[in-house]
Short mmCIF file of C-alpha atoms in Angstrom, two decimals:
data_model
loop_
_atom_site.label_atom_id
_atom_site.label_comp_id
_atom_site.label_asym_id
_atom_site.label_seq_id
_atom_site.Cartn_x
_atom_site.Cartn_y
_atom_site.Cartn_z
CA MET A 26 0.00 0.00 0.00
CA GLY A 27 1.59 3.24 -1.13
CA GLY A 28 2.16 5.88 1.52
CA LEU A 29 1.97 3.47 4.47
CA PHE A 30 5.18 3.26 6.52
CA LEU A 31 5.53 0.83 9.42
CA ALA A 32 8.16 -0.22 11.93
CA GLY A 33 8.69 -2.89 14.56
CA GLN A 34 6.79 -6.06 15.33
CA ILE A 35 4.22 -5.55 12.60
CA ASN A 36 7.09 -6.08 10.14
CA GLY A 37 8.12 -9.32 11.83
CA THR A 38 11.03 -8.06 13.93
CA THR A 39 11.72 -8.13 17.64
CA GLY A 40 14.04 -5.91 19.65
CA TYR A 41 14.33 -2.20 20.43
CA GLU A 42 17.21 -1.48 18.03
CA GLU A 43 15.47 -3.27 15.16
CA ALA A 44 12.31 -1.21 15.72
CA ALA A 45 14.27 2.03 16.10
CA CYS A 46 16.16 1.71 12.82
CA GLN A 47 12.94 0.84 10.98
CA GLY A 48 11.30 3.88 12.53
CA LEU A 49 14.13 6.07 11.27
CA MET A 50 13.84 4.70 7.73
CA ALA A 51 10.02 4.90 7.84
CA GLY A 52 10.16 8.53 8.94
CA ILE A 53 12.65 9.49 6.24
CA ASN A 54 10.67 7.79 3.52
CA ALA A 55 7.34 9.14 4.76
CA ALA A 56 8.80 12.64 4.40
CA PHE A 57 10.17 11.76 0.96
CA HIS A 58 6.74 10.43 -0.06
CA VAL A 59 5.06 13.71 0.89
CA GLN A 60 7.74 15.60 -1.04
CA LYS A 61 7.21 13.28 -4.02
CA ARG A 62 10.82 12.14 -3.90
CA GLY A 63 12.06 8.63 -4.60
CA PRO A 64 12.70 6.17 -1.76
CA PHE A 65 15.77 6.46 0.44
CA VAL A 66 17.49 3.06 0.58
CA LEU A 67 20.63 1.89 2.37
CA GLN A 68 22.38 -1.09 0.78
CA ARG A 69 23.56 -4.18 2.65
CA GLU A 70 27.21 -3.18 2.35
CA GLU A 71 26.50 0.34 3.65
CA ALA A 72 24.77 -0.27 6.98
CA TYR A 73 23.17 -2.87 9.22
CA ILE A 74 19.90 -1.04 8.58
CA GLY A 75 20.38 -2.01 4.95
CA VAL A 76 20.90 -5.65 5.92
CA LEU A 77 17.72 -5.66 7.99
CA THR A 78 15.47 -4.01 5.42
CA ASP A 79 16.86 -6.15 2.59
CA ASP A 80 16.29 -9.34 4.59
CA LEU A 81 12.71 -8.36 5.41
CA ILE A 82 11.83 -7.33 1.86
CA ARG A 83 13.57 -10.11 -0.06
CA HIS A 84 13.17 -13.03 2.31
CA GLY A 85 10.38 -12.28 4.74
CA VAL A 86 10.29 -13.99 8.14
CA ASP A 87 8.95 -17.21 9.60
CA GLU A 88 9.97 -16.29 13.16
CA PRO A 89 10.68 -13.00 15.01
CA TYR A 90 13.65 -11.40 13.26
CA ARG A 91 16.73 -10.22 15.14
CA LEU A 92 19.65 -8.55 13.41
CA PHE A 93 22.89 -10.42 14.11
CA THR A 94 26.30 -9.52 12.70
CA SER A 95 26.38 -12.95 11.04
CA ARG A 96 23.62 -11.81 8.67
CA ALA A 97 25.90 -9.19 7.10
CA GLU A 98 28.24 -10.24 4.32
CA ALA A 99 30.32 -7.05 4.71
CA ARG A 100 30.45 -7.05 8.52
CA LEU A 101 34.17 -6.19 8.61
CA LYS A 102 33.26 -2.91 6.92
CA LEU A 103 30.21 -2.28 9.11
CA ARG A 104 32.08 -1.26 12.26
CA HIS A 105 30.95 1.18 14.93
CA ASP A 106 34.16 3.19 14.54
CA ASN A 107 33.52 3.99 10.87
CA ALA A 108 29.74 4.51 11.02
CA ASP A 109 30.17 8.25 10.55
CA GLU A 110 32.33 7.73 7.45
CA ARG A 111 29.71 5.44 5.94
CA LEU A 112 26.56 7.34 6.83
CA THR A 113 27.26 11.05 7.44
CA PRO A 114 27.46 11.83 3.69
CA LYS A 115 24.14 10.00 3.26
CA GLY A 116 22.60 12.02 6.08
CA MET A 117 23.92 15.26 4.63
CA SER A 118 22.50 14.46 1.20
CA ILE A 119 18.96 14.16 2.60
CA GLY A 120 19.11 17.07 5.02
CA LEU A 121 19.56 15.23 8.33
CA VAL A 122 23.07 16.54 9.09
CA GLY A 123 23.60 20.17 10.03
CA ASP A 124 26.43 22.41 8.85
CA SER A 125 28.41 22.27 12.10
CA ALA A 126 28.25 18.46 12.21
CA TRP A 127 29.26 18.35 8.55
CA ASP A 128 32.26 20.60 9.24
CA ARG A 129 33.37 18.37 12.13
CA PHE A 130 33.00 15.30 9.93
CA ASN A 131 35.09 16.81 7.14
CA ARG A 132 37.84 17.79 9.58
CA LYS A 133 37.91 14.24 10.90
CA ARG A 134 37.93 12.86 7.36
CA GLU A 135 40.96 14.99 6.49
CA ILE A 136 42.77 13.82 9.63
CA LEU A 137 42.03 10.17 8.82
CA ALA A 138 43.25 10.61 5.24
CA ARG A 139 46.57 12.04 6.48
CA LEU A 140 46.82 9.36 9.15
CA ARG A 141 46.22 6.49 6.71
CA GLU A 142 48.80 7.97 4.36
CA ALA A 143 51.29 8.12 7.23
CA LEU A 144 50.61 4.52 8.28
CA ASP A 145 51.18 3.29 4.74
CA GLY A 146 54.06 5.62 3.96
CA THR A 147 56.13 5.71 7.16
CA ARG A 148 58.83 3.12 6.52
CA PHE A 149 61.70 2.02 8.74
CA LYS A 150 64.71 0.26 7.24
CA ARG A 151 66.85 -2.32 8.99
CA SER A 152 69.56 0.28 9.56
CA SER A 153 67.28 2.65 11.51
CA ILE A 154 67.19 3.03 15.30
CA GLU A 155 63.41 2.51 15.27
CA TYR A 156 63.79 -0.82 13.45
CA ALA A 157 66.27 -2.08 16.02
CA SER A 158 64.08 -0.97 18.92
CA VAL A 159 60.91 -2.59 17.58
CA SER A 160 62.71 -5.76 16.54
CA GLN A 161 64.13 -6.12 20.04
CA LEU A 162 60.75 -5.38 21.65
CA LEU A 163 58.96 -8.02 19.57
CA ASN A 164 61.92 -10.41 19.52
CA ALA A 165 61.38 -10.84 15.80
CA ASP A 166 63.07 -10.17 12.49
CA LEU A 167 61.02 -7.62 10.54
CA GLY A 168 62.56 -8.12 7.12
CA ASP A 169 64.51 -5.49 5.25
CA ALA A 170 62.01 -2.80 6.23
CA PHE A 171 58.47 -2.32 7.50
CA THR A 172 55.70 0.27 7.32
CA LEU A 173 53.49 1.15 10.25
CA SER A 174 50.55 -0.53 8.51
CA GLN A 175 52.53 -3.75 8.29
CA LEU A 176 53.69 -3.43 11.88
CA ALA A 177 50.10 -2.96 13.10
CA MET A 178 49.18 -6.43 11.85
CA ARG A 179 51.83 -8.13 13.98
CA GLN A 180 50.94 -9.86 17.22
CA GLY A 181 52.00 -7.96 20.32
CA VAL A 182 51.84 -4.52 18.69
CA ASP A 183 49.51 -2.06 20.42
CA ARG A 184 48.19 1.38 19.57
CA GLU A 185 50.67 3.15 21.86
CA LEU A 186 53.65 1.72 19.96
CA ILE A 187 52.26 2.78 16.59
CA GLU A 188 51.49 6.25 17.93
CA ARG A 189 55.08 6.71 19.17
CA LEU A 190 56.42 5.87 15.71
CA LEU A 191 54.14 8.26 13.82
CA PRO A 192 55.62 11.51 12.46
CA GLU A 193 55.34 14.31 15.02
CA ASP A 194 53.09 16.48 12.85
CA ILE A 195 50.58 13.61 12.68
CA ARG A 196 50.70 12.91 16.43
CA VAL A 197 49.86 16.48 17.45
CA GLY A 198 46.18 16.66 18.38
CA LEU A 199 45.54 13.07 17.29
CA ARG A 200 42.57 11.50 19.07
CA GLU A 201 42.54 7.89 20.22
CA GLU A 202 39.43 6.95 18.23
CA GLU A 203 40.92 8.36 15.02
CA LEU A 204 44.00 6.17 15.34
CA GLU A 205 41.84 3.15 16.26
CA THR A 206 39.79 3.59 13.08
CA ALA A 207 42.83 3.95 10.84
CA LEU A 208 44.52 0.94 12.44
CA ALA A 209 41.38 -1.17 12.06
CA ASP A 210 41.38 -0.39 8.34
CA SER A 211 44.99 -1.52 8.09
CA MET A 212 44.53 -4.68 10.15
CA TYR A 213 41.36 -5.78 8.38
CA ALA A 214 42.44 -4.84 4.85
CA GLY A 215 43.48 -8.36 3.88
CA TYR A 216 40.38 -9.93 5.40
CA ILE A 217 38.10 -7.39 3.70
CA GLU A 218 39.71 -8.19 0.36
CA LYS A 219 39.06 -11.90 0.94
CA GLN A 220 35.50 -11.11 2.02
CA ASP A 221 34.87 -9.10 -1.15
CA LYS A 222 36.25 -11.92 -3.31
CA ALA A 223 34.08 -14.47 -1.48
CA ALA A 224 30.98 -12.32 -2.05
CA GLU A 225 31.88 -11.98 -5.73
CA ARG A 226 32.33 -15.75 -5.97
CA VAL A 227 28.92 -16.36 -4.40
CA ASN A 228 27.21 -13.88 -6.72
CA HIS A 229 28.67 -15.53 -9.84
CA HIS A 230 27.36 -19.05 -9.16
CA ASP A 231 23.61 -18.52 -9.37
CA SER A 232 23.23 -20.98 -12.27
CA LEU A 233 25.02 -23.78 -10.42
CA LYS A 234 22.68 -26.79 -10.18
CA VAL A 235 21.81 -28.54 -6.92
CA PRO A 236 21.54 -32.31 -7.63
CA ASP A 237 18.33 -34.00 -6.48
CA SER A 238 20.44 -36.40 -4.43
CA PHE A 239 22.35 -33.63 -2.66
CA GLN A 240 22.16 -34.12 1.11
CA PHE A 241 22.42 -30.81 2.99
CA ARG A 242 22.42 -32.66 6.31
CA SER A 243 25.74 -34.25 5.33
CA ILE A 244 27.49 -30.86 5.30
CA SER A 245 29.34 -30.66 8.60
CA GLY A 246 29.59 -26.85 8.65
CA LEU A 247 25.84 -26.19 8.69
CA SER A 248 23.76 -25.67 11.82
CA ASN A 249 20.53 -27.63 12.27
CA GLU A 250 18.55 -24.45 11.61
CA MET A 251 20.27 -23.89 8.26
CA VAL A 252 19.81 -27.55 7.26
CA GLU A 253 16.09 -27.38 8.04
CA ARG A 254 15.65 -24.25 5.92
CA LEU A 255 17.50 -25.83 2.99
CA GLU A 256 15.68 -29.17 3.18
CA ARG A 257 12.32 -27.44 3.47
CA SER A 258 12.96 -25.38 0.32
CA ARG A 259 14.79 -28.05 -1.75
CA PRO A 260 16.41 -25.47 -4.08
CA GLN A 261 17.28 -26.57 -7.61
CA ASN A 262 20.11 -24.09 -8.17
CA PHE A 263 22.32 -21.77 -6.16
CA ALA A 264 20.19 -18.72 -7.00
CA GLN A 265 17.32 -20.40 -5.17
CA VAL A 266 19.65 -21.24 -2.28
CA ARG A 267 20.50 -17.54 -1.96
CA SER A 268 16.81 -16.58 -1.86
CA ILE A 269 15.98 -18.81 1.12
CA PRO A 270 14.88 -16.66 4.09
CA GLY A 271 17.23 -16.61 7.06
CA LEU A 272 20.19 -18.32 5.40
CA THR A 273 23.39 -16.73 6.71
CA PRO A 274 26.33 -15.63 4.52
CA SER A 275 28.45 -18.29 6.22
CA ALA A 276 25.92 -20.99 5.32
CA LEU A 277 25.83 -19.78 1.71
CA SER A 278 29.61 -20.00 1.42
CA THR A 279 29.62 -23.47 2.99
CA VAL A 280 26.96 -24.78 0.60
CA LEU A 281 28.77 -23.26 -2.38
CA VAL A 282 32.04 -24.95 -1.41
CA HIS A 283 30.34 -28.35 -1.33
CA LEU A 284 28.37 -27.77 -4.52
CA THR A 285 31.50 -26.89 -6.45
CA ALA A 286 33.52 -29.72 -4.87
CA GLY A 287 30.84 -32.39 -5.12
CA GLN A 288 28.49 -34.10 -2.71
CA PRO A 289 30.00 -34.46 0.77
CA ARG A 290 30.36 -37.90 2.27
CA PRO A 291 27.36 -38.91 4.39
CA ILE A 292 27.77 -38.71 8.14
CA GLU A 293 28.06 -42.19 9.60
CA ASN A 294 25.81 -43.07 12.51
CA ASN A 295 27.68 -44.56 15.43
#
């Protein structure tokens, strides 16, 4: 029904946060409807709100819906420390962010850009005093040279050590949360790249057939809940697997691995 905007249990969800984010989106889109503007939509890779609304619209619910991090394919990108980077430009574009907040955001964005450049560009060679000090502290050989981004990914390295090694002009006025965000980007970069490739792999296998004899219960990496959803739907191809309500990204990847590798061996009953 056009012009009707709802939030909360009537949409099949449970939980205060779930209702609150739906209320926010309902309010925005109700205003857009009155102004005869198109819908405001957040994508799955942009926000957990996008994950929730996409799940409800595409899959529906057969039990009260709660939003867990496991439902998000891009959860390494959907961190609390970078929520402003992801969503402030969106809020500004629809008139929900004031000028002073926008100015603060842009100042922070400039600081983070300089900080990330420093983490990637600050390099210490084996001959430097800093290299010797860090190598001794970690009791490890660090190769011919290392950048601060590379150092941040090593076990035993904390924020205080990275901060001490930053150029002085970067350290002045640097806030703890700004460094935490930049370091998280560095530490998760490799995992995010793998996550993006995994998502791309999943999206390119929609035509893959599911044999009639395929036994989902034989896949050791699936929970009982996921097995029940798959067996109830009996999908004929991977596109249908992806459309099953409530199937987690992890379950999708597990099923895809076994479909491309062949039917798993049945579990033997003891």
